[in-house]
């Protein structure tokens, strides 16, 4: 590629901002677009407005030092000034679980308005998670209507789903397992393939980053699969549904193991994980899955399938099992200490997983709700997510937030470990002895139960069938 294409990213969420920053770091001129002035201002100051490991220094470098990334609210104007636009806006759930496409439609409209004024070829790449048929349907049609141009002739169109995990989004962007390119036509896919080639294997001399040293791993062009637009859209849903199902499967088995004295789900998971057809990942039993993707995407594909006349049984069970898993945490506490009315329950961890302040669909919300229904008094601690938790309507003002782990545990009747933050993993049996009664429900299996039991902690672990004494 002689001259690197200029790229606009519509939407500055995790996917949009992190991808824009990595492209910028690899020498591309990138512009992150958003309607939110504060977000745009923050990016232009080189400040990350959400917590993501490594993003802050990266933004500082690409925005303030290299000046390769900027942000803007002038969406149409900036699209017009670039060669490629990635659509990375959110696709939230509607009340019935279906996928709300309003932001995607809005983006398509703005791209269309820009293309109406543009002579040159423009490539549009959809990264947002959208139900099958949306790229060729709403997106293509809206762009064509607004621009009076034709896909495949005046502009290219691809769907390239994103698989990055929160907390690891920089690594995942640099080292994806594979790249999926859904293409409207061959030239669109070839063009996007070239862009990815440049991103991963372009002229390394112009990159000033030290990712390969940081991660001890060479950056190479990942395996790439060229598919139809609809296949690419399906890959994203199938991927997230499969992983979510894997978690619900192991949680279901954990509930069985709890009823067999001497059986530990972690050992069972290790046993099946060694079968390379299964593999060991996403087999950690616990309080269930949450986050911005799994719950939303599984529900959206269920709703999509139902609208097409098929009711997907496995996926519905994945959601039902996950819901039950949150309840199971509370049941374990009840089985151990009896009724929870008036009991002080300490919650360690609020965010949906460690390394993020994200509270979206966090299991802690459901767990706390059940506890409040049982009239327990809840005190919670989280190293990052308290401010976000306070904004969650169902729990917000209804619980107390401790400022230290010690304060959270002091005087509690029972403690539920919900998110496996590193600082919780480091706790010793001694730390739990300041509770009124040292009873611990280890919802993420972070502790050595032999040690905890030996030191007098009334320990209960998810998926752990303890032998009768
Ligand atoms: C997920 C997908 O991994 C990613 O590919 C996609 O792009 C977005 O959705 P993310 O939501 O950031 O990423 O989190 P992830 O690390 O996958 O964890 C999701 C949830 O599953 C968390 O609540 C986590 O605690 C839970 N989980 C994960 C388990 O309970 N057990 C496991 O073994 C793995």
mmCIF file of N, CA and C in Angstrom, residues 9 13-20 22-23 86-89 91 125-130 158-166 168-182 192 196 199-200 222 232-240 243 292-294 296-297:
data_model
loop_
_atom_site.group_PDB
_atom_site.id
_atom_site.type_symbol
_atom_site.label_atom_id
_atom_site.label_comp_id
_atom_site.label_asym_id
_atom_site.label_seq_id
_atom_site.Cartn_x
_atom_site.Cartn_y
_atom_site.Cartn_z
ATOM 1 N N UNK A 9 -13.936 6.152 12.506
ATOM 2 C CA UNK A 9 -14.579 5.126 13.329
ATOM 3 C C UNK A 9 -15.847 5.731 13.914
ATOM 4 N N UNK A 13 -17.062 3.616 21.638
ATOM 5 C CA UNK A 13 -17.129 2.639 22.737
ATOM 6 C C UNK A 13 -15.833 1.839 22.770
ATOM 7 N N UNK A 14 -15.858 0.705 23.466
ATOM 8 C CA UNK A 14 -14.662 -0.137 23.565
ATOM 9 C C UNK A 14 -14.093 -0.446 22.184
ATOM 10 N N UNK A 15 -14.977 -0.971 21.325
ATOM 11 C CA UNK A 15 -14.518 -1.434 20.025
ATOM 12 C C UNK A 15 -13.986 -0.263 19.191
ATOM 13 N N UNK A 16 -14.780 0.789 19.082
ATOM 14 C CA UNK A 16 -14.397 1.922 18.228
ATOM 15 C C UNK A 16 -13.124 2.597 18.687
ATOM 16 N N UNK A 17 -13.061 2.915 19.967
ATOM 17 C CA UNK A 17 -11.909 3.692 20.436
ATOM 18 C C UNK A 17 -10.629 2.854 20.458
ATOM 19 N N UNK A 18 -10.732 1.630 20.933
ATOM 20 C CA UNK A 18 -9.521 0.800 20.998
ATOM 21 C C UNK A 18 -9.021 0.493 19.582
ATOM 22 N N UNK A 19 -9.932 0.156 18.670
ATOM 23 C CA UNK A 19 -9.488 -0.160 17.305
ATOM 24 C C UNK A 19 -8.883 1.083 16.655
ATOM 25 N N UNK A 20 -9.523 2.224 16.838
ATOM 26 C CA UNK A 20 -8.990 3.463 16.258
ATOM 27 C C UNK A 20 -7.588 3.748 16.802
ATOM 28 N N UNK A 22 -5.380 1.621 18.011
ATOM 29 C CA UNK A 22 -4.384 0.659 17.514
ATOM 30 C C UNK A 22 -4.033 0.973 16.054
ATOM 31 N N UNK A 23 -5.030 1.285 15.237
ATOM 32 C CA UNK A 23 -4.747 1.679 13.847
ATOM 33 C C UNK A 23 -3.841 2.911 13.844
ATOM 34 N N UNK A 86 -15.371 2.630 9.639
ATOM 35 C CA UNK A 86 -15.774 1.463 10.418
ATOM 36 C C UNK A 86 -16.990 1.867 11.257
ATOM 37 N N UNK A 87 -18.055 1.098 11.172
ATOM 38 C CA UNK A 87 -19.225 1.363 12.026
ATOM 39 C C UNK A 87 -19.050 0.554 13.311
ATOM 40 N N UNK A 88 -18.892 1.267 14.418
ATOM 41 C CA UNK A 88 -18.637 0.595 15.704
ATOM 42 C C UNK A 88 -19.629 1.048 16.768
ATOM 43 N N UNK A 89 -20.787 1.492 16.354
ATOM 44 C CA UNK A 89 -21.754 1.997 17.337
ATOM 45 C C UNK A 89 -22.425 0.827 18.060
ATOM 46 N N UNK A 91 -25.291 -1.673 19.723
ATOM 47 C CA UNK A 91 -26.575 -2.242 19.290
ATOM 48 C C UNK A 91 -27.267 -2.770 20.546
ATOM 49 N N UNK A 125 -17.100 -0.526 6.616
ATOM 50 C CA UNK A 125 -16.897 -1.798 7.317
ATOM 51 C C UNK A 125 -17.743 -1.796 8.585
ATOM 52 N N UNK A 126 -18.615 -2.772 8.712
ATOM 53 C CA UNK A 126 -19.461 -2.840 9.904
ATOM 54 C C UNK A 126 -18.777 -3.715 10.949
ATOM 55 N N UNK A 127 -18.584 -3.152 12.152
ATOM 56 C CA UNK A 127 -18.019 -3.945 13.242
ATOM 57 C C UNK A 127 -19.052 -4.200 14.332
ATOM 58 N N UNK A 128 -20.069 -3.364 14.367
ATOM 59 C CA UNK A 128 -21.113 -3.533 15.387
ATOM 60 C C UNK A 128 -21.742 -4.919 15.244
ATOM 61 N N UNK A 129 -22.206 -5.460 16.373
ATOM 62 C CA UNK A 129 -22.883 -6.759 16.333
ATOM 63 C C UNK A 129 -24.318 -6.549 15.874
ATOM 64 N N UNK A 130 -24.641 -7.107 14.730
ATOM 65 C CA UNK A 130 -25.963 -6.865 14.153
ATOM 66 C C UNK A 130 -26.583 -8.171 13.682
ATOM 67 N N UNK A 158 -18.290 -4.194 3.800
ATOM 68 C CA UNK A 158 -17.857 -5.422 4.481
ATOM 69 C C UNK A 158 -18.466 -5.495 5.872
ATOM 70 N N UNK A 159 -18.479 -6.696 6.421
ATOM 71 C CA UNK A 159 -18.901 -6.899 7.804
ATOM 72 C C UNK A 159 -17.778 -7.688 8.475
ATOM 73 N N UNK A 160 -17.103 -7.055 9.420
ATOM 74 C CA UNK A 160 -15.959 -7.711 10.074
ATOM 75 C C UNK A 160 -16.197 -7.724 11.580
ATOM 76 N N UNK A 161 -16.805 -8.802 12.108
ATOM 77 C CA UNK A 161 -17.147 -8.805 13.535
ATOM 78 C C UNK A 161 -15.923 -8.713 14.430
ATOM 79 N N UNK A 162 -16.178 -8.252 15.637
ATOM 80 C CA UNK A 162 -15.118 -7.980 16.591
ATOM 81 C C UNK A 162 -15.217 -8.975 17.748
ATOM 82 N N UNK A 163 -14.073 -9.482 18.197
ATOM 83 C CA UNK A 163 -14.116 -10.487 19.259
ATOM 84 C C UNK A 163 -13.347 -10.047 20.504
ATOM 85 N N UNK A 164 -13.056 -8.755 20.622
ATOM 86 C CA UNK A 164 -12.201 -8.343 21.746
ATOM 87 C C UNK A 164 -12.934 -8.425 23.080
ATOM 88 N N UNK A 165 -12.127 -8.751 24.097
ATOM 89 C CA UNK A 165 -12.668 -8.842 25.455
ATOM 90 C C UNK A 165 -12.334 -7.576 26.215
ATOM 91 N N UNK A 166 -13.260 -7.116 27.033
ATOM 92 C CA UNK A 166 -12.960 -5.969 27.881
ATOM 93 C C UNK A 166 -11.816 -6.362 28.810
ATOM 94 N N UNK A 168 -8.891 -6.792 28.013
ATOM 95 C CA UNK A 168 -7.799 -7.345 27.207
ATOM 96 C C UNK A 168 -7.928 -6.846 25.774
ATOM 97 N N UNK A 169 -8.583 -5.719 25.611
ATOM 98 C CA UNK A 169 -8.954 -5.304 24.256
ATOM 99 C C UNK A 169 -7.742 -4.908 23.405
ATOM 100 N N UNK A 170 -6.688 -4.406 24.032
ATOM 101 C CA UNK A 170 -5.510 -4.043 23.234
ATOM 102 C C UNK A 170 -4.830 -5.311 22.713
ATOM 103 N N UNK A 171 -4.623 -6.252 23.602
ATOM 104 C CA UNK A 171 -4.007 -7.521 23.193
ATOM 105 C C UNK A 171 -4.862 -8.199 22.119
ATOM 106 N N UNK A 172 -6.163 -8.245 22.357
ATOM 107 C CA UNK A 172 -7.052 -8.942 21.411
ATOM 108 C C UNK A 172 -7.068 -8.270 20.038
ATOM 109 N N UNK A 173 -6.885 -6.956 20.009
ATOM 110 C CA UNK A 173 -6.869 -6.261 18.716
ATOM 111 C C UNK A 173 -5.553 -6.522 17.982
ATOM 112 N N UNK A 174 -4.486 -6.618 18.751
ATOM 113 C CA UNK A 174 -3.178 -6.863 18.127
ATOM 114 C C UNK A 174 -2.982 -8.327 17.731
ATOM 115 N N UNK A 175 -3.582 -9.216 18.507
ATOM 116 C CA UNK A 175 -3.354 -10.650 18.287
ATOM 117 C C UNK A 175 -4.673 -11.432 18.199
ATOM 118 N N UNK A 176 -5.538 -11.097 17.265
ATOM 119 C CA UNK A 176 -6.795 -11.854 17.192
ATOM 120 C C UNK A 176 -6.556 -13.280 16.705
ATOM 121 N N UNK A 177 -7.396 -14.228 17.139
ATOM 122 C CA UNK A 177 -7.264 -15.613 16.686
ATOM 123 C C UNK A 177 -7.461 -15.687 15.178
ATOM 124 N N UNK A 178 -8.350 -14.860 14.674
ATOM 125 C CA UNK A 178 -8.644 -14.845 13.232
ATOM 126 C C UNK A 178 -9.373 -13.567 12.891
ATOM 127 N N UNK A 179 -9.387 -13.286 11.590
ATOM 128 C CA UNK A 179 -10.162 -12.146 11.121
ATOM 129 C C UNK A 179 -11.256 -12.680 10.214
ATOM 130 N N UNK A 180 -12.447 -12.251 10.481
ATOM 131 C CA UNK A 180 -13.583 -12.662 9.650
ATOM 132 C C UNK A 180 -13.945 -11.480 8.751
ATOM 133 N N UNK A 181 -13.902 -11.701 7.467
ATOM 134 C CA UNK A 181 -14.304 -10.650 6.529
ATOM 135 C C UNK A 181 -15.544 -11.110 5.772
ATOM 136 N N UNK A 182 -16.659 -10.508 6.116
ATOM 137 C CA UNK A 182 -17.873 -10.738 5.334
ATOM 138 C C UNK A 182 -17.858 -9.687 4.235
ATOM 139 N N UNK A 192 -10.355 -4.638 2.200
ATOM 140 C CA UNK A 192 -10.268 -4.722 3.665
ATOM 141 C C UNK A 192 -9.124 -5.648 4.079
ATOM 142 N N UNK A 196 -6.001 -4.795 6.648
ATOM 143 C CA UNK A 196 -5.562 -5.602 7.790
ATOM 144 C C UNK A 196 -4.111 -6.046 7.609
ATOM 145 N N UNK A 199 -2.091 -3.269 8.646
ATOM 146 C CA UNK A 199 -2.147 -3.090 10.105
ATOM 147 C C UNK A 199 -1.205 -4.061 10.807
ATOM 148 N N UNK A 200 -1.216 -5.314 10.367
ATOM 149 C CA UNK A 200 -0.445 -6.320 11.079
ATOM 150 C C UNK A 200 0.980 -6.510 10.559
ATOM 151 N N UNK A 222 -3.251 -12.301 11.027
ATOM 152 C CA UNK A 222 -3.970 -13.485 11.505
ATOM 153 C C UNK A 222 -4.606 -14.269 10.349
ATOM 154 N N UNK A 232 -20.770 -13.750 8.104
ATOM 155 C CA UNK A 232 -19.954 -13.019 9.076
ATOM 156 C C UNK A 232 -20.816 -12.552 10.253
ATOM 157 N N UNK A 233 -22.006 -12.073 9.956
ATOM 158 C CA UNK A 233 -22.918 -11.634 11.030
ATOM 159 C C UNK A 233 -23.254 -12.814 11.941
ATOM 160 N N UNK A 234 -23.460 -13.983 11.332
ATOM 161 C CA UNK A 234 -23.784 -15.187 12.121
ATOM 162 C C UNK A 234 -22.604 -15.662 12.959
ATOM 163 N N UNK A 235 -21.394 -15.538 12.420
ATOM 164 C CA UNK A 235 -20.210 -16.004 13.166
ATOM 165 C C UNK A 235 -20.166 -15.310 14.531
ATOM 166 N N UNK A 236 -20.431 -14.014 14.537
ATOM 167 C CA UNK A 236 -20.367 -13.267 15.800
ATOM 168 C C UNK A 236 -21.374 -13.811 16.821
ATOM 169 N N UNK A 237 -22.604 -14.019 16.387
ATOM 170 C CA UNK A 237 -23.619 -14.533 17.317
ATOM 171 C C UNK A 237 -23.320 -15.964 17.742
ATOM 172 N N UNK A 238 -22.890 -16.780 16.783
ATOM 173 C CA UNK A 238 -22.597 -18.175 17.106
ATOM 174 C C UNK A 238 -21.423 -18.245 18.085
ATOM 175 N N UNK A 239 -20.446 -17.376 17.872
ATOM 176 C CA UNK A 239 -19.264 -17.348 18.732
ATOM 177 C C UNK A 239 -19.643 -17.033 20.183
ATOM 178 N N UNK A 240 -20.360 -15.929 20.355
ATOM 179 C CA UNK A 240 -20.732 -15.530 21.713
ATOM 180 C C UNK A 240 -21.715 -16.512 22.332
ATOM 181 N N UNK A 243 -19.732 -19.619 23.535
ATOM 182 C CA UNK A 243 -18.959 -19.389 24.762
ATOM 183 C C UNK A 243 -19.880 -19.260 25.976
ATOM 184 N N UNK A 292 -21.322 -6.772 28.413
ATOM 185 C CA UNK A 292 -22.071 -6.059 27.381
ATOM 186 C C UNK A 292 -22.416 -6.953 26.198
ATOM 187 N N UNK A 293 -21.832 -8.159 26.140
ATOM 188 C CA UNK A 293 -22.041 -8.979 24.938
ATOM 189 C C UNK A 293 -22.860 -10.237 25.149
ATOM 190 N N UNK A 294 -22.373 -11.145 26.000
ATOM 191 C CA UNK A 294 -23.029 -12.462 26.087
ATOM 192 C C UNK A 294 -24.543 -12.374 26.347
ATOM 193 N N UNK A 296 -26.700 -9.966 26.050
ATOM 194 C CA UNK A 296 -27.406 -9.226 24.994
ATOM 195 C C UNK A 296 -27.449 -10.031 23.690
ATOM 196 N N UNK A 297 -26.317 -10.584 23.317
ATOM 197 C CA UNK A 297 -26.245 -11.262 22.018
ATOM 198 C C UNK A 297 -27.029 -12.573 22.006
#
